[in-house]
Coordinates of C-alpha atoms in Angstrom, one line a residue:
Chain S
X359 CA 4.8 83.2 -58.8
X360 CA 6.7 81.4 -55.9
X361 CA 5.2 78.3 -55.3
X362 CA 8.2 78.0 -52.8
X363 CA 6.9 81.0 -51.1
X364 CA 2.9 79.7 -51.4
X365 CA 4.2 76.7 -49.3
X366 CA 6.1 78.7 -46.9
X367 CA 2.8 80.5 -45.8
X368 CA 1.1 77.5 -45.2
X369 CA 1.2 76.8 -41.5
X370 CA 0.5 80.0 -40.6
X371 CA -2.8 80.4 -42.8
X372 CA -3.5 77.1 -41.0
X373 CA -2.8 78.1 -37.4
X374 CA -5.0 81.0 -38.2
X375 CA -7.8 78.9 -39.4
X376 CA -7.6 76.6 -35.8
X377 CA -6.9 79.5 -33.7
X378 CA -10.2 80.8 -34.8
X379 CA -11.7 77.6 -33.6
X380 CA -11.6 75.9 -37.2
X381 CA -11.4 72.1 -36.1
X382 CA -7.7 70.6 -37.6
X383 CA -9.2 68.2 -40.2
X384 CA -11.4 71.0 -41.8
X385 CA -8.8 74.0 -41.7
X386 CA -6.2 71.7 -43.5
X387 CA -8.9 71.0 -45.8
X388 CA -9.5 74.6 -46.8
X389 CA -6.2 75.5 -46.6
X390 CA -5.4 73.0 -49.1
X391 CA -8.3 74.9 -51.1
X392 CA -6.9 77.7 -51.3
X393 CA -3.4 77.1 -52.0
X394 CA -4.9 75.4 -54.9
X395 CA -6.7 78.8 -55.8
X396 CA -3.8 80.6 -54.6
X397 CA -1.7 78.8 -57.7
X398 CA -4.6 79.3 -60.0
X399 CA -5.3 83.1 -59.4
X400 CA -1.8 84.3 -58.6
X401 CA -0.3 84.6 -61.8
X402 CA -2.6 87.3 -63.2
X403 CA -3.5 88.9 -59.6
X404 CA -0.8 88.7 -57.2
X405 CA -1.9 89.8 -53.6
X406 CA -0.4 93.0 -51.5
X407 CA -0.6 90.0 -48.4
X408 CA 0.0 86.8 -49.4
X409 CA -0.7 85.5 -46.1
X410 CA -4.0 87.8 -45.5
X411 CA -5.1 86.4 -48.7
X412 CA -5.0 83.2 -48.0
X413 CA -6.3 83.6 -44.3
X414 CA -9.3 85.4 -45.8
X415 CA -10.0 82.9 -49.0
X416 CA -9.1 79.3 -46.7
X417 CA -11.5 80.9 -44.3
X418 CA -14.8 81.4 -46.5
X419 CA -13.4 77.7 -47.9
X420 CA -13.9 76.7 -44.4
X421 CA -17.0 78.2 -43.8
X422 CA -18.9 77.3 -46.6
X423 CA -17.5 73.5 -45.9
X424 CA -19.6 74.2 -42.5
X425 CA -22.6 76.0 -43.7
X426 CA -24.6 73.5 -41.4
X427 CA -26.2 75.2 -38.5
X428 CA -25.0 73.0 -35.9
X429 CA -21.5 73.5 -37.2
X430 CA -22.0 77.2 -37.3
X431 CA -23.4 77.2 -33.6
X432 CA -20.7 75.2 -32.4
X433 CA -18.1 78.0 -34.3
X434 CA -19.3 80.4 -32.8
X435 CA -19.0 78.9 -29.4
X436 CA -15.6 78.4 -30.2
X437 CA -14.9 81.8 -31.6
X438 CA -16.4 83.5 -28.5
X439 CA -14.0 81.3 -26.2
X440 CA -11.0 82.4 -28.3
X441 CA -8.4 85.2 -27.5
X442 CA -7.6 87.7 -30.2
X443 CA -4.4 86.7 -31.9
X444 CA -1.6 88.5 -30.7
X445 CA 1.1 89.4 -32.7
X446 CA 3.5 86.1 -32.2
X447 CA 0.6 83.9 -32.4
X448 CA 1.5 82.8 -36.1
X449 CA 4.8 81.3 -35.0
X450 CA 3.4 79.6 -31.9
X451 CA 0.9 78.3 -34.1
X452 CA 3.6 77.0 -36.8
X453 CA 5.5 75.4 -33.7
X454 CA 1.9 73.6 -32.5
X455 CA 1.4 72.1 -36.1
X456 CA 4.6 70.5 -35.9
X457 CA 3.7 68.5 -32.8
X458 CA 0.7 68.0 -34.0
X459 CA 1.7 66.6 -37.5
X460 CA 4.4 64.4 -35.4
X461 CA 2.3 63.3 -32.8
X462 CA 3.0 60.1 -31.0
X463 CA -0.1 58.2 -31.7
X464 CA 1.0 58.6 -35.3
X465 CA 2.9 56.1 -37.4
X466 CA 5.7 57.2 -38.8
X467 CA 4.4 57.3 -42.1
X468 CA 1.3 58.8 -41.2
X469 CA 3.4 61.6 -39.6
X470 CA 5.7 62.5 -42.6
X471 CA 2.9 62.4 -45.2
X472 CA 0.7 64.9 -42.9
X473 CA 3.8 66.9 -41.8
X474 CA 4.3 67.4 -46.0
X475 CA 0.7 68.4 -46.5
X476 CA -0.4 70.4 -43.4
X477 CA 3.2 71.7 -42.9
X478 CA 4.8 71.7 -46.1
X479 CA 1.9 72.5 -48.4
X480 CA 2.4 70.1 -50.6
X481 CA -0.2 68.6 -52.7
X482 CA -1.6 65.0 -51.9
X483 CA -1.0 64.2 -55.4
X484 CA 3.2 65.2 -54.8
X485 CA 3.2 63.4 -51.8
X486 CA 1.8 60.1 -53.5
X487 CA 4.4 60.4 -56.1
X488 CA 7.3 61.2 -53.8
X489 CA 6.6 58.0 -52.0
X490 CA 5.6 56.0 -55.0
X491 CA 2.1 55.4 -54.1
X492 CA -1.5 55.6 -55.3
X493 CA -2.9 58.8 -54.7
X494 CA -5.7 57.3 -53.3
X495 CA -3.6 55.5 -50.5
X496 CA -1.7 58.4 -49.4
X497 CA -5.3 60.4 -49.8
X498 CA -6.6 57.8 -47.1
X499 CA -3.4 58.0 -45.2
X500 CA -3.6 61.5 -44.8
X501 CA -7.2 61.5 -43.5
X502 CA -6.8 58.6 -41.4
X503 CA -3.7 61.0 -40.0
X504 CA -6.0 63.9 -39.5
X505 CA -8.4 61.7 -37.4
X506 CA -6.4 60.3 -35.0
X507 CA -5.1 63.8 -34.1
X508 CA -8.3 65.7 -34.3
X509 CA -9.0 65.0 -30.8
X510 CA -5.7 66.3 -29.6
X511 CA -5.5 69.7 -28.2
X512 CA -3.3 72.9 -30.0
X513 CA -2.3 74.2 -27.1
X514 CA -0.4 71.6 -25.4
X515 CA 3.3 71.5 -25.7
X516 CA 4.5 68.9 -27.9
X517 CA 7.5 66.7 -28.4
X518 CA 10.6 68.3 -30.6
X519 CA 12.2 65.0 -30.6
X520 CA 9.3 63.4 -32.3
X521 CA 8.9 66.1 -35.0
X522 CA 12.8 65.9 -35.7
X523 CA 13.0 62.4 -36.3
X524 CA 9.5 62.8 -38.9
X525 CA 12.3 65.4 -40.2
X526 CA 14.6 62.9 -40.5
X527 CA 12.6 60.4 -42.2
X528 CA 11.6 62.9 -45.0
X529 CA 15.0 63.7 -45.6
X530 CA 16.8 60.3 -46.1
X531 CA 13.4 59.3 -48.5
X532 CA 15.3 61.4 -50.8
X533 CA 14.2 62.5 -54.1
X534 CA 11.6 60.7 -56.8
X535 CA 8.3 62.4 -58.7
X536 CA 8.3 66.5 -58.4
X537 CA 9.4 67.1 -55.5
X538 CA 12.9 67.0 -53.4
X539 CA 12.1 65.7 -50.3
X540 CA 15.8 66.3 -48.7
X541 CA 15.2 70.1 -49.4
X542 CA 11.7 69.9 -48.5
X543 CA 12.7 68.3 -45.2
X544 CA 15.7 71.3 -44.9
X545 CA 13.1 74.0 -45.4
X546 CA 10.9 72.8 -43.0
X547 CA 13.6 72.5 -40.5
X548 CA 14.9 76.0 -41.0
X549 CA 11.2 77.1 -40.1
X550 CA 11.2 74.9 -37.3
X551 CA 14.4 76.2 -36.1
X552 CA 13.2 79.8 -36.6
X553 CA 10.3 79.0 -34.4
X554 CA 12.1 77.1 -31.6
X555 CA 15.0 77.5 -30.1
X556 CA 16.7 74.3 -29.1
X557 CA 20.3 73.1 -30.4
X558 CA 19.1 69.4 -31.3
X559 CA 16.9 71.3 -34.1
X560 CA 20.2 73.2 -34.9
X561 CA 22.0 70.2 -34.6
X562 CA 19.4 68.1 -37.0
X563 CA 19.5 71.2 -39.4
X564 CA 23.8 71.1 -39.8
X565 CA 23.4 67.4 -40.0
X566 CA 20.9 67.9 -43.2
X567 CA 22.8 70.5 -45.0
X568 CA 26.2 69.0 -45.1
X569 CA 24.9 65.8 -45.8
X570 CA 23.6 67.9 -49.3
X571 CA 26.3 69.6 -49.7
X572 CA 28.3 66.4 -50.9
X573 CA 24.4 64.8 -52.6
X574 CA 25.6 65.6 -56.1
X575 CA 29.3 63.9 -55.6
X576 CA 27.5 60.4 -54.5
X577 CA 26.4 59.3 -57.4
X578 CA 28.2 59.1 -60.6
X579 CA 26.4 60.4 -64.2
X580 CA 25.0 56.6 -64.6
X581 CA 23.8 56.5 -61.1
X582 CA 26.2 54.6 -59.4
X583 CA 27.6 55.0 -56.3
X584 CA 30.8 57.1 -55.4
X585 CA 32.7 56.1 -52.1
X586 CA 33.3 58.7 -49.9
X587 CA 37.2 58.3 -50.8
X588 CA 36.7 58.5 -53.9
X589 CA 34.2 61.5 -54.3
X590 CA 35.1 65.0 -56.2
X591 CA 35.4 66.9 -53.3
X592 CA 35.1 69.9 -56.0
X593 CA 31.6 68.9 -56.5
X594 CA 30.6 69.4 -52.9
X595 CA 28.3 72.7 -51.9
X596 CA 31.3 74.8 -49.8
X597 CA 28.4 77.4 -48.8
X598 CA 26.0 74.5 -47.8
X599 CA 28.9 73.3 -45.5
X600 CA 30.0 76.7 -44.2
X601 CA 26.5 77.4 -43.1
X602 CA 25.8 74.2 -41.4
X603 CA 29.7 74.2 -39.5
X604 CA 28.3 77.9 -38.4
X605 CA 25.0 76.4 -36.8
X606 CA 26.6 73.0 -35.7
X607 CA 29.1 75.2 -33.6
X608 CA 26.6 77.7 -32.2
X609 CA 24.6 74.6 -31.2
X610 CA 27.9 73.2 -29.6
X611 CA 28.6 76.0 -27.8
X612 CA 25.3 75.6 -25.9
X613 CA 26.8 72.4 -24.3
X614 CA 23.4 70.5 -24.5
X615 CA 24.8 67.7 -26.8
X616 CA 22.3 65.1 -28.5
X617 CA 22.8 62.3 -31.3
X618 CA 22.4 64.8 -34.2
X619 CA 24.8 67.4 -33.2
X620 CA 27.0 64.8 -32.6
X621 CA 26.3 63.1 -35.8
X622 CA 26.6 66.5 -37.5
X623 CA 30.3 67.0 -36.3
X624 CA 30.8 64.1 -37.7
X625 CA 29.9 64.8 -40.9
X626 CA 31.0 68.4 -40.5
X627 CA 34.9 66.7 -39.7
X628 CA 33.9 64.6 -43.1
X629 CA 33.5 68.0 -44.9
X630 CA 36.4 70.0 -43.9
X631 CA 38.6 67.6 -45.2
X632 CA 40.3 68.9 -47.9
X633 CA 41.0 65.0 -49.3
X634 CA 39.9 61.6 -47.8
X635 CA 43.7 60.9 -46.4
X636 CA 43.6 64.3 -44.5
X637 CA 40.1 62.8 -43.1
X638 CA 40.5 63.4 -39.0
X639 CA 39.7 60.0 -38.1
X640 CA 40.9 60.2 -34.7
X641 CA 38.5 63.2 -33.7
X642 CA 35.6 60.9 -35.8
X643 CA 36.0 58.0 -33.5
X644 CA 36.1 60.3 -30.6
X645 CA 32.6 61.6 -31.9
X646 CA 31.6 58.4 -32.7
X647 CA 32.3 57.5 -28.7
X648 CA 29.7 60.3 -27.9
X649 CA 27.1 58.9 -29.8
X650 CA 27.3 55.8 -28.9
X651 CA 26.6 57.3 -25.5
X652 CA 23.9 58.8 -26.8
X653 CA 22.0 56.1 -28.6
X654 CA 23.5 52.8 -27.6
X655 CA 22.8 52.1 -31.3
X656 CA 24.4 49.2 -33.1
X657 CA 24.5 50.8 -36.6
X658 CA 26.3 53.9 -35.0
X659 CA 29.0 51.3 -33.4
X660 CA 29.0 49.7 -36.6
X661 CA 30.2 53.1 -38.2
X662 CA 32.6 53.6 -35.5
X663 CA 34.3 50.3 -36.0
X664 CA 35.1 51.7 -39.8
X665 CA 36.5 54.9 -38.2
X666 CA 38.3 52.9 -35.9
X667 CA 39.7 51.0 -38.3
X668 CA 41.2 54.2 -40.3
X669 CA 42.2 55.9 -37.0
X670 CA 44.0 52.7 -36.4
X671 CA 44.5 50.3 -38.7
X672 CA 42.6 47.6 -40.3
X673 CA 43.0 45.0 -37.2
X674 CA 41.5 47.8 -34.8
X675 CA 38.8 47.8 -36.8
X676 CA 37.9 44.1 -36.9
X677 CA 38.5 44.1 -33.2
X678 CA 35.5 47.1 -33.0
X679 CA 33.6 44.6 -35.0
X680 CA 33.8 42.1 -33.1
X681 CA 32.8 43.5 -30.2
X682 CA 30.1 44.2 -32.1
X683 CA 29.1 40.7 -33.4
X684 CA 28.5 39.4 -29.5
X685 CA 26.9 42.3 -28.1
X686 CA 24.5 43.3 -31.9
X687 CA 20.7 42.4 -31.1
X688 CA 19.3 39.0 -32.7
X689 CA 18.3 38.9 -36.2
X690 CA 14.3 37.3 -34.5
X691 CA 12.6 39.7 -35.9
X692 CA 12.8 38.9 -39.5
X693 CA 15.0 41.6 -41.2
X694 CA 18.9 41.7 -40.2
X695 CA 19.4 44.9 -37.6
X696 CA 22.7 44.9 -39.4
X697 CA 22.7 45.0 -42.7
X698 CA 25.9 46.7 -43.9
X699 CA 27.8 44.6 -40.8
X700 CA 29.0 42.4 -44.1
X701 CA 29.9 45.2 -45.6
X702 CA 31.9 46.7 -43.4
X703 CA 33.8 43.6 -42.5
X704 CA 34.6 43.1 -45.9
X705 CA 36.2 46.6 -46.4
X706 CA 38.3 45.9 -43.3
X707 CA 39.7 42.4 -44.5
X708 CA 40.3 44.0 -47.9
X709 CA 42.6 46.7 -45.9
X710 CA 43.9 44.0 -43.8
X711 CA 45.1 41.8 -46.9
X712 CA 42.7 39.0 -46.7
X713 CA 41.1 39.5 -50.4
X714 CA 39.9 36.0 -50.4
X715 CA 37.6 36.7 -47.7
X716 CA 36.6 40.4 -48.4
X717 CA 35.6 39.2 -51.9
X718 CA 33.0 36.5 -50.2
X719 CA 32.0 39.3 -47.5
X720 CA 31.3 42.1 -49.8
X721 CA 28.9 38.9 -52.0
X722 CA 27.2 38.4 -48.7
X723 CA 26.9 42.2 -48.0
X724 CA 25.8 42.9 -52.0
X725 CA 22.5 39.7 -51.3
X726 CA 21.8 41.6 -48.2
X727 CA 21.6 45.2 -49.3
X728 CA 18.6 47.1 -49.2
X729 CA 18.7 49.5 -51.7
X730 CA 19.8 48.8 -55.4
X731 CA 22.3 51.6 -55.7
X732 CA 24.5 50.0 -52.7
X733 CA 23.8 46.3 -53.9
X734 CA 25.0 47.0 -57.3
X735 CA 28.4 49.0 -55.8
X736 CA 29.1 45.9 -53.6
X737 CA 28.9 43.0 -56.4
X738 CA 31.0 45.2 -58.6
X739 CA 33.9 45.0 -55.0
X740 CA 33.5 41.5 -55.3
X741 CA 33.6 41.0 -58.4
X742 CA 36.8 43.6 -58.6
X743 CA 38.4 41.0 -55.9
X744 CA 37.4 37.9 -57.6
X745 CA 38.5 38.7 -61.6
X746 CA 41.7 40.3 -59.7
X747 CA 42.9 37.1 -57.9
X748 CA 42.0 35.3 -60.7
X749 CA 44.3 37.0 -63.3
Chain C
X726 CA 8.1 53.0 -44.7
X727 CA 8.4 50.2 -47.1
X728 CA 7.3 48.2 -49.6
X729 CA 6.6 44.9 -49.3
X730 CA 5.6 42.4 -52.2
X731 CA 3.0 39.8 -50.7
X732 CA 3.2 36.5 -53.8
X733 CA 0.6 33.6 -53.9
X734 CA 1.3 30.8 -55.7
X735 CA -0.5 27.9 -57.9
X736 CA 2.2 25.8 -56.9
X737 CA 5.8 25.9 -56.0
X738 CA 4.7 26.8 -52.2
X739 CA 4.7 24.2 -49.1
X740 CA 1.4 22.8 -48.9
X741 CA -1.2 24.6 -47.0
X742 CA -2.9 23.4 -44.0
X743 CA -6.8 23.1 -45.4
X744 CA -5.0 22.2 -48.9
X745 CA -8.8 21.3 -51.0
X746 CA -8.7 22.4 -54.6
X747 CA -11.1 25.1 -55.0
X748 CA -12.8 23.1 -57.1
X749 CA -14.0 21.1 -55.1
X750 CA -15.3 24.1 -52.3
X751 CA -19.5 24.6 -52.3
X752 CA -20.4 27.9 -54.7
X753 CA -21.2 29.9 -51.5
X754 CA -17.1 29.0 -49.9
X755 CA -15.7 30.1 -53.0
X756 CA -17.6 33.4 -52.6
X757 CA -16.9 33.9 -48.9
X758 CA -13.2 33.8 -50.3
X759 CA -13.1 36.0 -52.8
X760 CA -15.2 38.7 -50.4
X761 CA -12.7 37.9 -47.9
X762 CA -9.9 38.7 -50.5
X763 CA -12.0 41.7 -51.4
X764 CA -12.4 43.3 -47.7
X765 CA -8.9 42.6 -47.1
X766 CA -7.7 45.5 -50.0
X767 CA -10.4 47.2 -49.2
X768 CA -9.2 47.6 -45.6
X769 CA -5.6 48.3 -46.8
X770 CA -6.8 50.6 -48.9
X771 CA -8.4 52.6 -45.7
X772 CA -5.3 52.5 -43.5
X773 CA -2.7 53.7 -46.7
X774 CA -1.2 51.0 -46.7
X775 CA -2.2 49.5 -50.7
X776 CA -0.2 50.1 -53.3
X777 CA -1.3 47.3 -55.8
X778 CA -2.7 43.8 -56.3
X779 CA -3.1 41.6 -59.7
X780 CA -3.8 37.9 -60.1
X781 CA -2.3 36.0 -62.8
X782 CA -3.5 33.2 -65.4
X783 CA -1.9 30.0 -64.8
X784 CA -0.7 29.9 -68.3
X785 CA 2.4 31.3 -69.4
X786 CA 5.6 30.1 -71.1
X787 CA 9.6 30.4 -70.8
X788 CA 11.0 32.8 -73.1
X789 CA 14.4 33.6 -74.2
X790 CA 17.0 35.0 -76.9
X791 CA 18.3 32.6 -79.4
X792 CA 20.9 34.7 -81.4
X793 CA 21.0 37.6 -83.7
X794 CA 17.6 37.4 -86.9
X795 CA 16.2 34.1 -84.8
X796 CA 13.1 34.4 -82.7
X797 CA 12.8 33.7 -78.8
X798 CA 13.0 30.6 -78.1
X799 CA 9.9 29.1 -75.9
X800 CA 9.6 26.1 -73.9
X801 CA 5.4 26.2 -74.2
X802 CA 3.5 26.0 -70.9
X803 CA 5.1 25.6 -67.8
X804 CA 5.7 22.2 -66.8
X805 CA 4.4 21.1 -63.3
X806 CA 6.9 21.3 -61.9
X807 CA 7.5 24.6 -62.1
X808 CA 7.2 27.5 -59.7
X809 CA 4.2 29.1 -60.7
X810 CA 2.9 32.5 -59.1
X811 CA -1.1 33.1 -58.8
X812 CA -1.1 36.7 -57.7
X813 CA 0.9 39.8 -56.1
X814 CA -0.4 42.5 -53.7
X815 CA 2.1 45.3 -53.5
X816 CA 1.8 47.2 -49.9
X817 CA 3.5 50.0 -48.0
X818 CA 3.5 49.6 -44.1
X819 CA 6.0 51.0 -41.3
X820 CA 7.5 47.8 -40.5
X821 CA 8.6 44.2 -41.4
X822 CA 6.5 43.0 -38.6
X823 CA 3.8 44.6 -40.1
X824 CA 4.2 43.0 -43.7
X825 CA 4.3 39.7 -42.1
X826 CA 1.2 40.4 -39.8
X827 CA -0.9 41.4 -42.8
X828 CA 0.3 38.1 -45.1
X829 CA -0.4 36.5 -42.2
X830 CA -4.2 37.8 -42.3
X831 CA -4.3 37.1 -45.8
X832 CA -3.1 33.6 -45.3
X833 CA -6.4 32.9 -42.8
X834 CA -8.7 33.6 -46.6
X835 CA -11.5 31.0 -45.3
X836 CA -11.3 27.4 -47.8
X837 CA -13.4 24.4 -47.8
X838 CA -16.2 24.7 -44.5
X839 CA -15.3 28.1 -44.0
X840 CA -11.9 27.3 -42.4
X841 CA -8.9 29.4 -42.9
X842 CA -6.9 27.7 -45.8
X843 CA -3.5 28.6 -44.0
X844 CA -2.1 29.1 -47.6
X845 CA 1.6 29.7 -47.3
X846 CA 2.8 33.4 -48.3
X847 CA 5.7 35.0 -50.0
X848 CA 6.9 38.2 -48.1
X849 CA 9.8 40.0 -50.4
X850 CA 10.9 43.8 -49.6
X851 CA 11.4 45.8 -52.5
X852 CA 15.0 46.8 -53.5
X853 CA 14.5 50.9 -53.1
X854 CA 16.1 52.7 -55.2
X855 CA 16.7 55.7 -53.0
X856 CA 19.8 56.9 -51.4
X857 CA 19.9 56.8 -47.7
X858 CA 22.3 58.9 -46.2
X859 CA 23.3 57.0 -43.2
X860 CA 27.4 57.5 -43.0
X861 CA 29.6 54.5 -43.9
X862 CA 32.9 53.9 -45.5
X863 CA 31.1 53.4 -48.8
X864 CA 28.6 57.0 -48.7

């Protein structure tokens, strides 16, 4: 049994189930009941209709779950009110849960745990453990998540930016307990994209997918980190990339450019390169000149100064920085809005010759990382620069 | 999403603003304390946002290796003027502004006459161990 394909079905049993006139917090709840009978009975019974099946047991879930008579009055109010579902209501419906899941009024962690569960059809218990949290925490989250949208209506349209960047945020969480949450996040943007047609979904979905393509070259056997330049380009998924070059282009071609397409032709330009030194830099910093168009972000002219820098030359690319360092938003709010600036600088000095300060730069970048896979890479450049000079 | 470890500390901290030792509180302070510590993970653990919380005895020693067949060596109980940490609560919230607003609610725990002791905090993110796929020279 598919518990791939189980998942899959999920916001269509659940767009049923509110269609009907099911309120949101008690269809997910009985759709979550009958996954979880779904996986039990399966194996030894497997359904003609998958979906049908799990319409018709999530439904009796619901209904006994309402048995009240107040409850059942107020069903059947809604149920009369209700058109029949036509034929495309089932994507319609998967495109509403979305929204829903990534509503505004949500935080953003409230709207990736209840995208996983109402969306994704993961378990509570998965989620917990993707995110390294009690069970009972993200339990609460969840149903603190299902409150504040249970007031909101199904039919409205919603906002696709919103939903992407929840699709975002589940993809860079990465991978920890059961579940990969970078291919979770790709599924659920391939359905999305199925359901929608707009090129910044297309653009988000070529973005994910060649950033996986290279996931297994990043990291060497003992968990370390693998520059870019230094990465087995063997390693990297060529299928992965072809498919999302294909979708990045037909996205292209619809001239309705946003940051990820334009992020994803930047790592799409990272991707064709057949080594690091045939790496088009110059079309990179081009791209990199859209986006910062587009976003006006400092991290994104942070990156840019590094292209720069290999389009140009080392000095180009401290002059991009420096721009950079009047014009970057104060650090007021507690946490640097920079934190690989150090990083970067010290990369560029190294290039330029100045090992004396790259090796204090890349100290300062390794004390201000903020994940343990980066720190570790950057005390290991300093330390390379430091036992080096002092040989 | 991030974690956030909130310390508390028997000493080693600046000095807080209602700074009597709890000793010295009526019975009926320290309990409006500890309910106030109480409600406070009890909220957390309502919005998500918990993820752990243990206090600590004030005992403990130094311990290290002394060579190959010798036992660790220990320096016995701390001495006073050592750092010395009371208690952690481990929480997962959106932002850094929200970490700080929450140590900063812990902070107002009600002292001696019921006003807040302004205890000062510890606010550390966690080192995550997971990749982030942002693009940089290093990825």
């Amino acid at each position: 049994m598919n518990e791939a394909l189980i998942r899959s079905l999920t916001p269509g049993v659940l767009g049923v189930l509110v269609r009907r006139g099911a309120d949101f917090a008690a269809a997910e709840d009985a759709v979550q009941d009958a996954l979880i009978e779904a996986v039990r009975v399966w194996p030894a019974d497997p359904p003609r209709d998958a979906k049908g099946w799990l319409v018709t047991v999530a439904w009796r879930k619901f209904l006994d779950a309402t048995r009240a008579d107040a409850a059942r009055r107020r069903r059947e109010d809604l149920v009369e009110e209700e058109p029949a579902p036509g034929p495309a209501a089932s994507v319609d419906d998967t495109l509403q849960l979305y929204f829903l899941c990534a509503h505004p009024s949500l935080t953003p962690s409230s709207a990736v745990a209840l995208t996983l569960r109402a969306v994704g059809g993961l378990t509570t218990r998965q989620i917990a453990q993707a995110y390294l949290v009690p069970e009972a925490t993200m339990a609460q989250r969840i149903s603190r998540a299902k409150r504040t949208v249970s007031g909101v209506r199904f039919d409205q349209p919603g906002d696709v930016a919103t939903v992407l960047r929840v699709l975002y945020l589940v993809f860079n969480e990465g991978y920890s307990g059961d579940v990969d949450l970078a291919a979770e996040a790709i599924r659920l943007t391939r359905q999305l994209a199925a359901a929608i047609d707009h090129p910044e979904v297309a653009g988000l979905l070529a973005l994910m997918l060649l950033h996986h393509a290279r996931r297994a070259s990043r990291t060497a056997p003992d968990g370390s980190l693998v520059p870019l330049a230094e990465q087995d380009r063997s390693r990297w998924d060529t299928e992965a990339i072809a498919e999302g070059v294909e979708i990045l282009q037909a996205a292209l071609a619809r001239d309705r450019l946003g940051e990820f397409q334009a992020q994803a032709a930047i790592a799409a330009l990272h991707a064709d390169a057949p080594t690091a030194e045939e790496t088009d830099w110059v079309q990179i910093v081009e791209w990199y000149d859209e986006l910062a168009g587009l976003t006006d972000s400092p991290v994104v002219r942070l990156n840019r100064a590094v292209a720069v820098g290999e389009a140009d030359g080392p000095r180009a690319g401290l002059a991009a920085l420096a721009e950079l360092d009047a014009s970057s938003p104060s650090s007021s709010s507690g946490g640097s809005p920079l934190p690989r600036h150090a990083a970067v600088a010290a990369y560029l000095h190294e290039r330029d010759g100045d090992l004396t300060t790259a090796a204090r730069l890349y100290a300062e970048a390794a004390h201000k990382a903020s994940n343990l896979a980066e720190r570790d890479y950057l005390t290991r450049q300093a330390a390379r620069l430091n036992t080096g000079r002092s040989h | 999403m991030a974690k956030y470890l909130l310390l508390k500390h028997y000493r080693g901290a600046p000095a807080p603003v209602n700074n009597v030792p709890m000793d010295q509180w009526t019975p009926e302070e320290i309990s409006a304390h500890v309910q106030y510590m109480n409600d406070f993970a009890a909220r957390l653990e309502k919005t998500g946002e918990f993820v752990d919380g243990q206090a600590l005895a004030p005992e403990g020693s130094w311990v290290r290796y002394d060579g190959e067949g010798r036992p660790p060596v220990t320096d016995g109980p701390f001495a006073e003027t050592k750092d010395l940490i009371a208690g952690w609560m481990v929480i997962d919230v959106d932002s850094h502004e929200r970490a700080v607003e929450l140590a900063g609610e812990l902070s107002a725990a009600p002292g001696k006459d019921g006003k807040p002791i302004h205890e000062w905090l510890e606010v550390r993110p966690f080192l995550a161990a997971k990749p982030s796929t942002t693009e940089c020279t290093f990825k």
